[in-house]
């Protein structure tokens, strides 16, 4: 993707002027339909294959889920949630990966310029070459997605296969989904498809089915159709994700004030140098002081 497709960069709160954006791109999105997913993990494997990721093989910990969590070597994870409803055990499969928020908390929290960028098509991307491993993005993300690598101490996450998107292909996870639970296209098209699917589910008796596309983060580039949208926690999703107040204060208040303080200090130092000058001591002053002090000592 061209640098001219970047509309927002970490380390600055300034939007890229529209005139500098090389081309207007429609915002893209993935749509995950939990009502169609059978938990086959094809998306998880294809993500690892395409991005050359090799997460360590874990051990059984009471769940079919493996590994048990996302990591720097696992950017897409099929999560298995066991939920009891009406004295029945139900599976809740979740395609866990970066949500590509329209208002990304990770980008807001990052203090390194260009380490995290948001492209004109809505994809939130990491540049590991610029990452300093501070971990602010890990703490800030309301979906608990980015992970620091224990070896190079840099943050990694799903890129929505931006390299494939660049040449007109769909993300690897979508390409490998055999049940049609994953779809890819413009956000407008995905919203239209989701609306049709939800209406169909309502007619079939799933009256609580709905679209998970939280407004607290400005909407997401990965939307989800859930059996019961009023209970997103059943899928391991936060009910009302948003950028925390401390993160917003850090980006919008503390950092600008810090920069202003540094500039003010430099300005005062320059003004003092111009108006007062250096504080010089004449060479004979120390000797004169010593002589006077010596005479007083002799008299005593």
PDB file of C-alpha atoms in Angstrom:
ATOM      1  CA  UNK A   1       0.000   0.000   0.000  1.00  0.00           C
ATOM      2  CA  UNK A   2       1.290   3.464  -0.883  1.00  0.00           C
ATOM      3  CA  UNK A   3       2.295   5.881   1.864  1.00  0.00           C
ATOM      4  CA  UNK A   4      -0.100   8.308   0.206  1.00  0.00           C
ATOM      5  CA  UNK A   5      -3.004   6.017   1.167  1.00  0.00           C
ATOM      6  CA  UNK A   6      -2.361   6.733   4.871  1.00  0.00           C
ATOM      7  CA  UNK A   7      -4.956   9.062   6.394  1.00  0.00           C
ATOM      8  CA  UNK A   8      -3.925   8.838  10.063  1.00  0.00           C
ATOM      9  CA  UNK A   9      -0.614   8.032  11.728  1.00  0.00           C
ATOM     10  CA  UNK A  10       0.399   7.385  15.331  1.00  0.00           C
ATOM     11  CA  UNK A  11       2.493  10.012  17.085  1.00  0.00           C
ATOM     12  CA  UNK A  12       0.355  12.831  15.669  1.00  0.00           C
ATOM     13  CA  UNK A  13      -3.277  13.861  15.908  1.00  0.00           C
ATOM     14  CA  UNK A  14      -3.309  15.467  12.478  1.00  0.00           C
ATOM     15  CA  UNK A  15      -5.310  13.944   9.636  1.00  0.00           C
ATOM     16  CA  UNK A  16      -3.614  13.711   6.261  1.00  0.00           C
ATOM     17  CA  UNK A  17      -5.081  16.496   4.070  1.00  0.00           C
ATOM     18  CA  UNK A  18      -7.487  15.044   1.515  1.00  0.00           C
ATOM     19  CA  UNK A  19      -5.521  16.662  -1.297  1.00  0.00           C
ATOM     20  CA  UNK A  20      -2.470  14.567  -0.392  1.00  0.00           C
ATOM     21  CA  UNK A  21      -4.297  11.243  -0.473  1.00  0.00           C
ATOM     22  CA  UNK A  22      -3.361   9.720  -3.807  1.00  0.00           C
ATOM     23  CA  UNK A  23      -6.732   8.089  -4.446  1.00  0.00           C
ATOM     24  CA  UNK A  24     -10.109   7.770  -2.823  1.00  0.00           C
ATOM     25  CA  UNK A  25     -10.635   4.248  -1.559  1.00  0.00           C
ATOM     26  CA  UNK A  26     -13.883   2.710  -0.376  1.00  0.00           C
ATOM     27  CA  UNK A  27     -13.683   1.427   3.183  1.00  0.00           C
ATOM     28  CA  UNK A  28     -13.479  -2.352   3.264  1.00  0.00           C
ATOM     29  CA  UNK A  29     -14.655  -4.822   5.879  1.00  0.00           C
ATOM     30  CA  UNK A  30     -14.859  -8.460   6.823  1.00  0.00           C
ATOM     31  CA  UNK A  31     -18.212  -9.872   7.904  1.00  0.00           C
ATOM     32  CA  UNK A  32     -18.224 -12.863  10.249  1.00  0.00           C
ATOM     33  CA  UNK A  33     -21.500 -14.753  10.571  1.00  0.00           C
ATOM     34  CA  UNK A  34     -21.356 -16.740  13.803  1.00  0.00           C
ATOM     35  CA  UNK A  35     -24.600 -18.512  12.855  1.00  0.00           C
ATOM     36  CA  UNK A  36     -22.833 -20.173   9.898  1.00  0.00           C
ATOM     37  CA  UNK A  37     -19.472 -20.950  11.502  1.00  0.00           C
ATOM     38  CA  UNK A  38     -18.713 -24.589  12.367  1.00  0.00           C
ATOM     39  CA  UNK A  39     -15.376 -23.911  14.074  1.00  0.00           C
ATOM     40  CA  UNK A  40     -13.247 -25.709  11.482  1.00  0.00           C
ATOM     41  CA  UNK A  41     -10.240 -23.349  12.011  1.00  0.00           C
ATOM     42  CA  UNK A  42      -9.549 -23.016   8.277  1.00  0.00           C
ATOM     43  CA  UNK A  43      -9.304 -19.236   8.744  1.00  0.00           C
ATOM     44  CA  UNK A  44      -6.799 -19.691  11.542  1.00  0.00           C
ATOM     45  CA  UNK A  45      -4.578 -22.019   9.516  1.00  0.00           C
ATOM     46  CA  UNK A  46      -4.698 -19.936   6.329  1.00  0.00           C
ATOM     47  CA  UNK A  47      -3.737 -16.808   8.278  1.00  0.00           C
ATOM     48  CA  UNK A  48      -0.705 -18.621   9.691  1.00  0.00           C
ATOM     49  CA  UNK A  49       0.264 -19.956   6.281  1.00  0.00           C
ATOM     50  CA  UNK A  50      -0.052 -16.688   4.390  1.00  0.00           C
ATOM     51  CA  UNK A  51       1.781 -14.623   7.016  1.00  0.00           C
ATOM     52  CA  UNK A  52       4.368 -17.338   7.737  1.00  0.00           C
ATOM     53  CA  UNK A  53       3.413 -17.597  11.412  1.00  0.00           C
ATOM     54  CA  UNK A  54       4.337 -20.575  13.552  1.00  0.00           C
ATOM     55  CA  UNK A  55       2.676 -20.440  16.953  1.00  0.00           C
ATOM     56  CA  UNK A  56       3.952 -23.098  19.407  1.00  0.00           C
ATOM     57  CA  UNK A  57       1.750 -26.182  19.635  1.00  0.00           C
ATOM     58  CA  UNK A  58       0.011 -26.003  22.979  1.00  0.00           C
ATOM     59  CA  UNK A  59      -1.343 -28.657  25.309  1.00  0.00           C
ATOM     60  CA  UNK A  60      -4.957 -29.560  26.026  1.00  0.00           C
ATOM     61  CA  UNK A  61      -6.408 -27.205  28.637  1.00  0.00           C
ATOM     62  CA  UNK A  62     -10.034 -28.298  28.668  1.00  0.00           C
ATOM     63  CA  UNK A  63     -10.985 -26.708  25.358  1.00  0.00           C
ATOM     64  CA  UNK A  64     -10.774 -27.448  21.647  1.00  0.00           C
ATOM     65  CA  UNK A  65      -9.323 -23.960  21.321  1.00  0.00           C
ATOM     66  CA  UNK A  66      -5.630 -24.098  20.455  1.00  0.00           C
ATOM     67  CA  UNK A  67      -3.631 -22.029  21.133  1.00  0.00           C
ATOM     68  CA  UNK A  68      -5.503 -20.589  24.065  1.00  0.00           C
ATOM     69  CA  UNK A  69      -4.924 -16.971  23.096  1.00  0.00           C
ATOM     70  CA  UNK A  70      -3.685 -14.654  20.374  1.00  0.00           C
ATOM     71  CA  UNK A  71       0.045 -14.029  20.195  1.00  0.00           C
ATOM     72  CA  UNK A  72       2.720 -12.461  18.001  1.00  0.00           C
ATOM     73  CA  UNK A  73       2.672 -15.767  16.076  1.00  0.00           C
ATOM     74  CA  UNK A  74      -1.118 -16.168  16.031  1.00  0.00           C
ATOM     75  CA  UNK A  75      -3.016 -13.250  14.496  1.00  0.00           C
ATOM     76  CA  UNK A  76      -6.311 -15.087  13.927  1.00  0.00           C
ATOM     77  CA  UNK A  77      -7.782 -17.445  16.489  1.00  0.00           C
ATOM     78  CA  UNK A  78     -10.980 -19.470  16.405  1.00  0.00           C
ATOM     79  CA  UNK A  79     -12.336 -19.205  19.943  1.00  0.00           C
ATOM     80  CA  UNK A  80     -14.739 -21.772  21.390  1.00  0.00           C
ATOM     81  CA  UNK A  81     -17.141 -20.432  24.001  1.00  0.00           C
ATOM     82  CA  UNK A  82     -19.377 -22.826  25.941  1.00  0.00           C
ATOM     83  CA  UNK A  83     -22.613 -21.086  26.969  1.00  0.00           C
ATOM     84  CA  UNK A  84     -25.507 -22.561  28.948  1.00  0.00           C
ATOM     85  CA  UNK A  85     -28.925 -21.346  27.842  1.00  0.00           C
ATOM     86  CA  UNK A  86     -32.250 -22.908  28.933  1.00  0.00           C
ATOM     87  CA  UNK A  87     -30.384 -25.793  30.571  1.00  0.00           C
ATOM     88  CA  UNK A  88     -28.676 -26.536  27.267  1.00  0.00           C
ATOM     89  CA  UNK A  89     -25.007 -26.251  26.375  1.00  0.00           C
ATOM     90  CA  UNK A  90     -24.390 -24.156  23.275  1.00  0.00           C
ATOM     91  CA  UNK A  91     -21.255 -23.448  21.269  1.00  0.00           C
ATOM     92  CA  UNK A  92     -20.377 -19.862  20.446  1.00  0.00           C
ATOM     93  CA  UNK A  93     -17.621 -19.727  17.833  1.00  0.00           C
ATOM     94  CA  UNK A  94     -15.732 -16.456  17.450  1.00  0.00           C
ATOM     95  CA  UNK A  95     -13.342 -15.424  14.700  1.00  0.00           C
ATOM     96  CA  UNK A  96     -10.936 -13.488  16.933  1.00  0.00           C
ATOM     97  CA  UNK A  97      -8.653 -11.031  15.115  1.00  0.00           C
ATOM     98  CA  UNK A  98      -8.087  -7.292  14.802  1.00  0.00           C
ATOM     99  CA  UNK A  99     -11.391  -5.409  14.514  1.00  0.00           C
ATOM    100  CA  UNK A 100      -9.846  -2.547  12.474  1.00  0.00           C
ATOM    101  CA  UNK A 101     -11.743   0.138  14.385  1.00  0.00           C
ATOM    102  CA  UNK A 102     -12.667   3.383  12.690  1.00  0.00           C
ATOM    103  CA  UNK A 103     -11.419   5.137  15.834  1.00  0.00           C
ATOM    104  CA  UNK A 104      -8.495   2.852  16.765  1.00  0.00           C
ATOM    105  CA  UNK A 105      -7.408   3.101  20.397  1.00  0.00           C
ATOM    106  CA  UNK A 106      -4.072   1.442  19.592  1.00  0.00           C
ATOM    107  CA  UNK A 107      -3.183   4.245  17.173  1.00  0.00           C
ATOM    108  CA  UNK A 108      -4.282   6.916  19.655  1.00  0.00           C
ATOM    109  CA  UNK A 109      -2.122   5.419  22.401  1.00  0.00           C
ATOM    110  CA  UNK A 110       1.003   4.880  20.281  1.00  0.00           C
ATOM    111  CA  UNK A 111       3.605   7.623  20.774  1.00  0.00           C
ATOM    112  CA  UNK A 112       5.882   6.614  17.879  1.00  0.00           C
ATOM    113  CA  UNK A 113       5.206   8.410  14.621  1.00  0.00           C
ATOM    114  CA  UNK A 114       4.225   6.022  11.842  1.00  0.00           C
ATOM    115  CA  UNK A 115       4.374   2.835  13.924  1.00  0.00           C
ATOM    116  CA  UNK A 116       0.597   2.439  13.542  1.00  0.00           C
ATOM    117  CA  UNK A 117      -1.291   3.839  10.564  1.00  0.00           C
ATOM    118  CA  UNK A 118      -4.849   3.884   9.312  1.00  0.00           C
ATOM    119  CA  UNK A 119      -5.257   3.654   5.568  1.00  0.00           C
ATOM    120  CA  UNK A 120      -7.900   5.275   3.415  1.00  0.00           C
ATOM    121  CA  UNK A 121      -9.661   1.897   3.047  1.00  0.00           C
ATOM    122  CA  UNK A 122     -10.049   1.651   6.840  1.00  0.00           C
ATOM    123  CA  UNK A 123      -7.334  -0.957   7.475  1.00  0.00           C
ATOM    124  CA  UNK A 124      -5.311  -0.344  10.658  1.00  0.00           C
ATOM    125  CA  UNK A 125      -1.755  -1.507  10.033  1.00  0.00           C
ATOM    126  CA  UNK A 126       1.391  -1.880  12.151  1.00  0.00           C
ATOM    127  CA  UNK A 127       4.920  -1.031  10.956  1.00  0.00           C
ATOM    128  CA  UNK A 128       7.191  -3.276  13.012  1.00  0.00           C
ATOM    129  CA  UNK A 129      10.302  -1.455  11.765  1.00  0.00           C
ATOM    130  CA  UNK A 130       9.171   1.665  13.638  1.00  0.00           C
ATOM    131  CA  UNK A 131       7.721  -0.055  16.705  1.00  0.00           C
ATOM    132  CA  UNK A 132       9.741   0.561  19.902  1.00  0.00           C
ATOM    133  CA  UNK A 133       7.959  -2.114  21.942  1.00  0.00           C
ATOM    134  CA  UNK A 134       6.396   0.228  24.518  1.00  0.00           C
ATOM    135  CA  UNK A 135       3.234  -1.914  24.679  1.00  0.00           C
ATOM    136  CA  UNK A 136       0.840   1.049  24.831  1.00  0.00           C
ATOM    137  CA  UNK A 137      -1.215  -0.413  21.971  1.00  0.00           C
ATOM    138  CA  UNK A 138      -1.571  -3.705  23.849  1.00  0.00           C
ATOM    139  CA  UNK A 139      -2.957  -1.977  26.927  1.00  0.00           C
ATOM    140  CA  UNK A 140      -5.184   0.449  25.003  1.00  0.00           C
ATOM    141  CA  UNK A 141      -6.998  -2.005  22.701  1.00  0.00           C
ATOM    142  CA  UNK A 142     -10.513  -2.667  24.084  1.00  0.00           C
ATOM    143  CA  UNK A 143     -10.583  -5.995  22.217  1.00  0.00           C
ATOM    144  CA  UNK A 144      -7.261  -7.221  23.645  1.00  0.00           C
ATOM    145  CA  UNK A 145      -5.756  -7.966  20.222  1.00  0.00           C
ATOM    146  CA  UNK A 146      -2.150  -6.696  19.723  1.00  0.00           C
ATOM    147  CA  UNK A 147       0.640  -8.782  21.225  1.00  0.00           C
ATOM    148  CA  UNK A 148       4.306  -8.117  21.930  1.00  0.00           C
ATOM    149  CA  UNK A 149       6.776 -10.637  20.571  1.00  0.00           C
ATOM    150  CA  UNK A 150       8.995 -12.057  23.359  1.00  0.00           C
ATOM    151  CA  UNK A 151      12.029 -12.088  21.037  1.00  0.00           C
ATOM    152  CA  UNK A 152      12.112  -8.725  19.252  1.00  0.00           C
ATOM    153  CA  UNK A 153       9.723  -6.943  21.684  1.00  0.00           C
ATOM    154  CA  UNK A 154       7.621  -5.506  18.841  1.00  0.00           C
ATOM    155  CA  UNK A 155       3.829  -5.500  18.534  1.00  0.00           C
ATOM    156  CA  UNK A 156       1.971  -7.601  15.958  1.00  0.00           C
ATOM    157  CA  UNK A 157      -1.638  -8.218  14.903  1.00  0.00           C
ATOM    158  CA  UNK A 158      -3.883  -9.010  11.925  1.00  0.00           C
ATOM    159  CA  UNK A 159      -3.301  -6.694   8.955  1.00  0.00           C
ATOM    160  CA  UNK A 160      -6.412  -7.857   7.075  1.00  0.00           C
ATOM    161  CA  UNK A 161      -3.900  -9.182   4.540  1.00  0.00           C
ATOM    162  CA  UNK A 162      -3.200  -5.663   3.253  1.00  0.00           C
ATOM    163  CA  UNK A 163      -0.713  -7.130   0.776  1.00  0.00           C
ATOM    164  CA  UNK A 164      -3.485  -9.267  -0.777  1.00  0.00           C
ATOM    165  CA  UNK A 165      -5.987  -6.399  -0.737  1.00  0.00           C
ATOM    166  CA  UNK A 166      -3.473  -4.235  -2.585  1.00  0.00           C
ATOM    167  CA  UNK A 167      -3.617  -6.538  -5.615  1.00  0.00           C
ATOM    168  CA  UNK A 168      -7.387  -7.030  -5.526  1.00  0.00           C
ATOM    169  CA  UNK A 169      -7.563 -10.294  -3.568  1.00  0.00           C
ATOM    170  CA  UNK A 170      -9.579 -11.041  -0.462  1.00  0.00           C
ATOM    171  CA  UNK A 171      -7.950 -11.829   2.909  1.00  0.00           C
ATOM    172  CA  UNK A 172      -6.591 -15.368   3.290  1.00  0.00           C
ATOM    173  CA  UNK A 173      -9.054 -16.229   6.066  1.00  0.00           C
ATOM    174  CA  UNK A 174     -12.033 -15.297   3.878  1.00  0.00           C
ATOM    175  CA  UNK A 175     -10.621 -17.248   0.935  1.00  0.00           C
ATOM    176  CA  UNK A 176     -10.406 -20.447   3.002  1.00  0.00           C
ATOM    177  CA  UNK A 177     -13.804 -20.294   4.759  1.00  0.00           C
ATOM    178  CA  UNK A 178     -15.796 -23.297   3.577  1.00  0.00           C
ATOM    179  CA  UNK A 179     -19.154 -22.416   5.163  1.00  0.00           C
ATOM    180  CA  UNK A 180     -19.428 -18.830   3.944  1.00  0.00           C
ATOM    181  CA  UNK A 181     -19.236 -17.542   7.506  1.00  0.00           C
ATOM    182  CA  UNK A 182     -16.601 -15.025   6.401  1.00  0.00           C
ATOM    183  CA  UNK A 183     -17.210 -12.496   3.650  1.00  0.00           C
ATOM    184  CA  UNK A 184     -15.181  -9.543   2.401  1.00  0.00           C
ATOM    185  CA  UNK A 185     -16.043  -6.398   0.472  1.00  0.00           C
ATOM    186  CA  UNK A 186     -16.830  -2.740   0.958  1.00  0.00           C
ATOM    187  CA  UNK A 187     -18.333  -1.812   4.310  1.00  0.00           C
ATOM    188  CA  UNK A 188     -21.458  -0.656   2.531  1.00  0.00           C
ATOM    189  CA  UNK A 189     -21.897  -4.051   0.867  1.00  0.00           C
ATOM    190  CA  UNK A 190     -21.181  -5.938   4.101  1.00  0.00           C
ATOM    191  CA  UNK A 191     -23.783  -3.884   5.967  1.00  0.00           C
ATOM    192  CA  UNK A 192     -26.324  -4.669   3.240  1.00  0.00           C
ATOM    193  CA  UNK A 193     -25.552  -8.413   3.344  1.00  0.00           C
ATOM    194  CA  UNK A 194     -25.706  -8.391   7.153  1.00  0.00           C
ATOM    195  CA  UNK A 195     -29.103  -6.700   7.120  1.00  0.00           C
ATOM    196  CA  UNK A 196     -30.536  -9.343   4.770  1.00  0.00           C
ATOM    197  CA  UNK A 197     -29.089 -12.184   6.844  1.00  0.00           C
ATOM    198  CA  UNK A 198     -30.430 -10.786  10.129  1.00  0.00           C
ATOM    199  CA  UNK A 199     -33.911 -10.396   8.672  1.00  0.00           C
ATOM    200  CA  UNK A 200     -33.744 -14.027   7.541  1.00  0.00           C
ATOM    201  CA  UNK A 201     -32.676 -15.162  11.014  1.00  0.00           C
ATOM    202  CA  UNK A 202     -35.534 -13.217  12.606  1.00  0.00           C
ATOM    203  CA  UNK A 203     -38.012 -14.967  10.334  1.00  0.00           C
ATOM    204  CA  UNK A 204     -36.555 -18.312  11.393  1.00  0.00           C
ATOM    205  CA  UNK A 205     -37.149 -17.514  15.057  1.00  0.00           C
ATOM    206  CA  UNK A 206     -33.753 -16.101  16.067  1.00  0.00           C
ATOM    207  CA  UNK A 207     -35.271 -12.805  17.157  1.00  0.00           C
ATOM    208  CA  UNK A 208     -32.220 -11.692  19.149  1.00  0.00           C
ATOM    209  CA  UNK A 209     -29.805 -12.034  16.231  1.00  0.00           C
ATOM    210  CA  UNK A 210     -28.065  -8.793  15.295  1.00  0.00           C
ATOM    211  CA  UNK A 211     -24.938  -7.088  14.037  1.00  0.00           C
ATOM    212  CA  UNK A 212     -22.001  -6.398  16.333  1.00  0.00           C
ATOM    213  CA  UNK A 213     -20.512  -3.150  15.029  1.00  0.00           C
ATOM    214  CA  UNK A 214     -19.846  -1.075  18.185  1.00  0.00           C
ATOM    215  CA  UNK A 215     -20.216   2.691  17.860  1.00  0.00           C
ATOM    216  CA  UNK A 216     -17.871   3.303  20.801  1.00  0.00           C
ATOM    217  CA  UNK A 217     -14.926   2.763  18.449  1.00  0.00           C
ATOM    218  CA  UNK A 218     -16.604   4.432  15.480  1.00  0.00           C
ATOM    219  CA  UNK A 219     -17.649   1.131  13.955  1.00  0.00           C
ATOM    220  CA  UNK A 220     -15.340  -1.681  12.935  1.00  0.00           C
ATOM    221  CA  UNK A 221     -13.746  -3.094   9.819  1.00  0.00           C
ATOM    222  CA  UNK A 222     -14.694  -6.571  11.020  1.00  0.00           C
ATOM    223  CA  UNK A 223     -18.384  -6.847  11.807  1.00  0.00           C
ATOM    224  CA  UNK A 224     -20.081  -9.875  13.329  1.00  0.00           C
ATOM    225  CA  UNK A 225     -23.553 -11.379  13.079  1.00  0.00           C
ATOM    226  CA  UNK A 226     -24.332 -12.936  16.471  1.00  0.00           C
ATOM    227  CA  UNK A 227     -27.116 -15.257  17.596  1.00  0.00           C
ATOM    228  CA  UNK A 228     -27.852 -12.864  20.479  1.00  0.00           C
ATOM    229  CA  UNK A 229     -26.350  -9.425  19.922  1.00  0.00           C
ATOM    230  CA  UNK A 230     -27.426  -8.346  23.419  1.00  0.00           C
ATOM    231  CA  UNK A 231     -24.939 -10.852  24.911  1.00  0.00           C
ATOM    232  CA  UNK A 232     -21.614 -10.217  23.110  1.00  0.00           C
ATOM    233  CA  UNK A 233     -19.756 -11.464  26.178  1.00  0.00           C
ATOM    234  CA  UNK A 234     -20.926 -14.967  25.235  1.00  0.00           C
ATOM    235  CA  UNK A 235     -18.519 -14.646  22.301  1.00  0.00           C
ATOM    236  CA  UNK A 236     -15.681 -13.160  24.350  1.00  0.00           C
ATOM    237  CA  UNK A 237     -16.476  -9.662  23.049  1.00  0.00           C
ATOM    238  CA  UNK A 238     -16.797  -6.481  25.142  1.00  0.00           C
ATOM    239  CA  UNK A 239     -20.317  -5.098  25.439  1.00  0.00           C
ATOM    240  CA  UNK A 240     -19.374  -1.446  24.965  1.00  0.00           C
ATOM    241  CA  UNK A 241     -15.787  -1.083  23.724  1.00  0.00           C
ATOM    242  CA  UNK A 242     -14.330   2.406  23.516  1.00  0.00           C
ATOM    243  CA  UNK A 243     -11.050   4.271  23.824  1.00  0.00           C
ATOM    244  CA  UNK A 244     -10.468   4.875  27.534  1.00  0.00           C
ATOM    245  CA  UNK A 245     -10.413   8.423  28.916  1.00  0.00           C
ATOM    246  CA  UNK A 246      -6.735   8.239  30.051  1.00  0.00           C
ATOM    247  CA  UNK A 247      -5.673   7.265  26.514  1.00  0.00           C
ATOM    248  CA  UNK A 248      -7.593  10.170  24.989  1.00  0.00           C
ATOM    249  CA  UNK A 249      -6.147  12.567  27.578  1.00  0.00           C
ATOM    250  CA  UNK A 250      -2.653  11.274  26.826  1.00  0.00           C
ATOM    251  CA  UNK A 251      -3.020  11.942  23.105  1.00  0.00           C
ATOM    252  CA  UNK A 252      -5.096  15.127  23.167  1.00  0.00           C
ATOM    253  CA  UNK A 253      -3.883  16.883  26.337  1.00  0.00           C
ATOM    254  CA  UNK A 254      -0.752  15.496  27.986  1.00  0.00           C
ATOM    255  CA  UNK A 255       1.390  15.086  24.854  1.00  0.00           C
ATOM    256  CA  UNK A 256       0.564  18.551  23.435  1.00  0.00           C
ATOM    257  CA  UNK A 257       1.210  20.136  26.836  1.00  0.00           C
ATOM    258  CA  UNK A 258       4.525  18.295  27.100  1.00  0.00           C
ATOM    259  CA  UNK A 259       5.576  19.520  23.666  1.00  0.00           C
ATOM    260  CA  UNK A 260       4.466  23.048  24.539  1.00  0.00           C
ATOM    261  CA  UNK A 261       6.477  22.887  27.780  1.00  0.00           C
ATOM    262  CA  UNK A 262       9.639  21.865  25.944  1.00  0.00           C
ATOM    263  CA  UNK A 263       9.193  24.635  23.383  1.00  0.00           C
ATOM    264  CA  UNK A 264       8.546  27.198  26.147  1.00  0.00           C
ATOM    265  CA  UNK A 265      11.673  26.113  28.033  1.00  0.00           C
ATOM    266  CA  UNK A 266      13.831  26.446  24.936  1.00  0.00           C
ATOM    267  CA  UNK A 267      12.284  29.871  24.186  1.00  0.00           C
ATOM    268  CA  UNK A 268      12.990  31.170  27.706  1.00  0.00           C
ATOM    269  CA  UNK A 269      16.570  29.890  27.516  1.00  0.00           C
ATOM    270  CA  UNK A 270      17.106  31.639  24.180  1.00  0.00           C
ATOM    271  CA  UNK A 271      15.543  34.865  25.486  1.00  0.00           C
ATOM    272  CA  UNK A 272      17.781  34.808  28.579  1.00  0.00           C
ATOM    273  CA  UNK A 273      20.849  34.270  26.408  1.00  0.00           C
ATOM    274  CA  UNK A 274      19.962  37.226  24.189  1.00  0.00           C
ATOM    275  CA  UNK A 275      18.964  39.709  26.902  1.00  0.00           C
ATOM    276  CA  UNK A 276      21.249  38.770  29.812  1.00  0.00           C
ATOM    277  CA  UNK A 277      23.982  36.710  28.258  1.00  0.00           C
ATOM    278  CA  UNK A 278      26.249  34.258  30.005  1.00  0.00           C
ATOM    279  CA  UNK A 279      27.033  34.631  33.696  1.00  0.00           C
ATOM    280  CA  UNK A 280      30.817  35.320  33.506  1.00  0.00           C
ATOM    281  CA  UNK A 281      33.200  35.434  36.479  1.00  0.00           C
ATOM    282  CA  UNK A 282      36.385  37.535  36.235  1.00  0.00           C
ATOM    283  CA  UNK A 283      39.582  35.531  36.582  1.00  0.00           C
ATOM    284  CA  UNK A 284      41.003  37.695  39.416  1.00  0.00           C
ATOM    285  CA  UNK A 285      37.903  37.466  41.579  1.00  0.00           C
ATOM    286  CA  UNK A 286      38.706  34.081  43.160  1.00  0.00           C
ATOM    287  CA  UNK A 287      42.281  35.187  43.919  1.00  0.00           C
ATOM    288  CA  UNK A 288      41.072  38.461  45.429  1.00  0.00           C
ATOM    289  CA  UNK A 289      38.643  36.580  47.632  1.00  0.00           C
ATOM    290  CA  UNK A 290      41.344  34.177  48.789  1.00  0.00           C
ATOM    291  CA  UNK A 291      43.730  37.066  49.659  1.00  0.00           C
ATOM    292  CA  UNK A 292      41.086  38.875  51.721  1.00  0.00           C
ATOM    293  CA  UNK A 293      40.130  35.680  53.525  1.00  0.00           C
ATOM    294  CA  UNK A 294      43.835  34.979  54.290  1.00  0.00           C
ATOM    295  CA  UNK A 295      44.395  38.454  55.831  1.00  0.00           C
ATOM    296  CA  UNK A 296      41.406  38.038  58.148  1.00  0.00           C
ATOM    297  CA  UNK A 297      42.727  34.682  59.287  1.00  0.00           C
ATOM    298  CA  UNK A 298      46.183  36.133  60.123  1.00  0.00           C
ATOM    299  CA  UNK A 299      44.681  38.946  62.207  1.00  0.00           C
ATOM    300  CA  UNK A 300      42.683  36.467  64.207  1.00  0.00           C
TER     301      UNK A 300
END
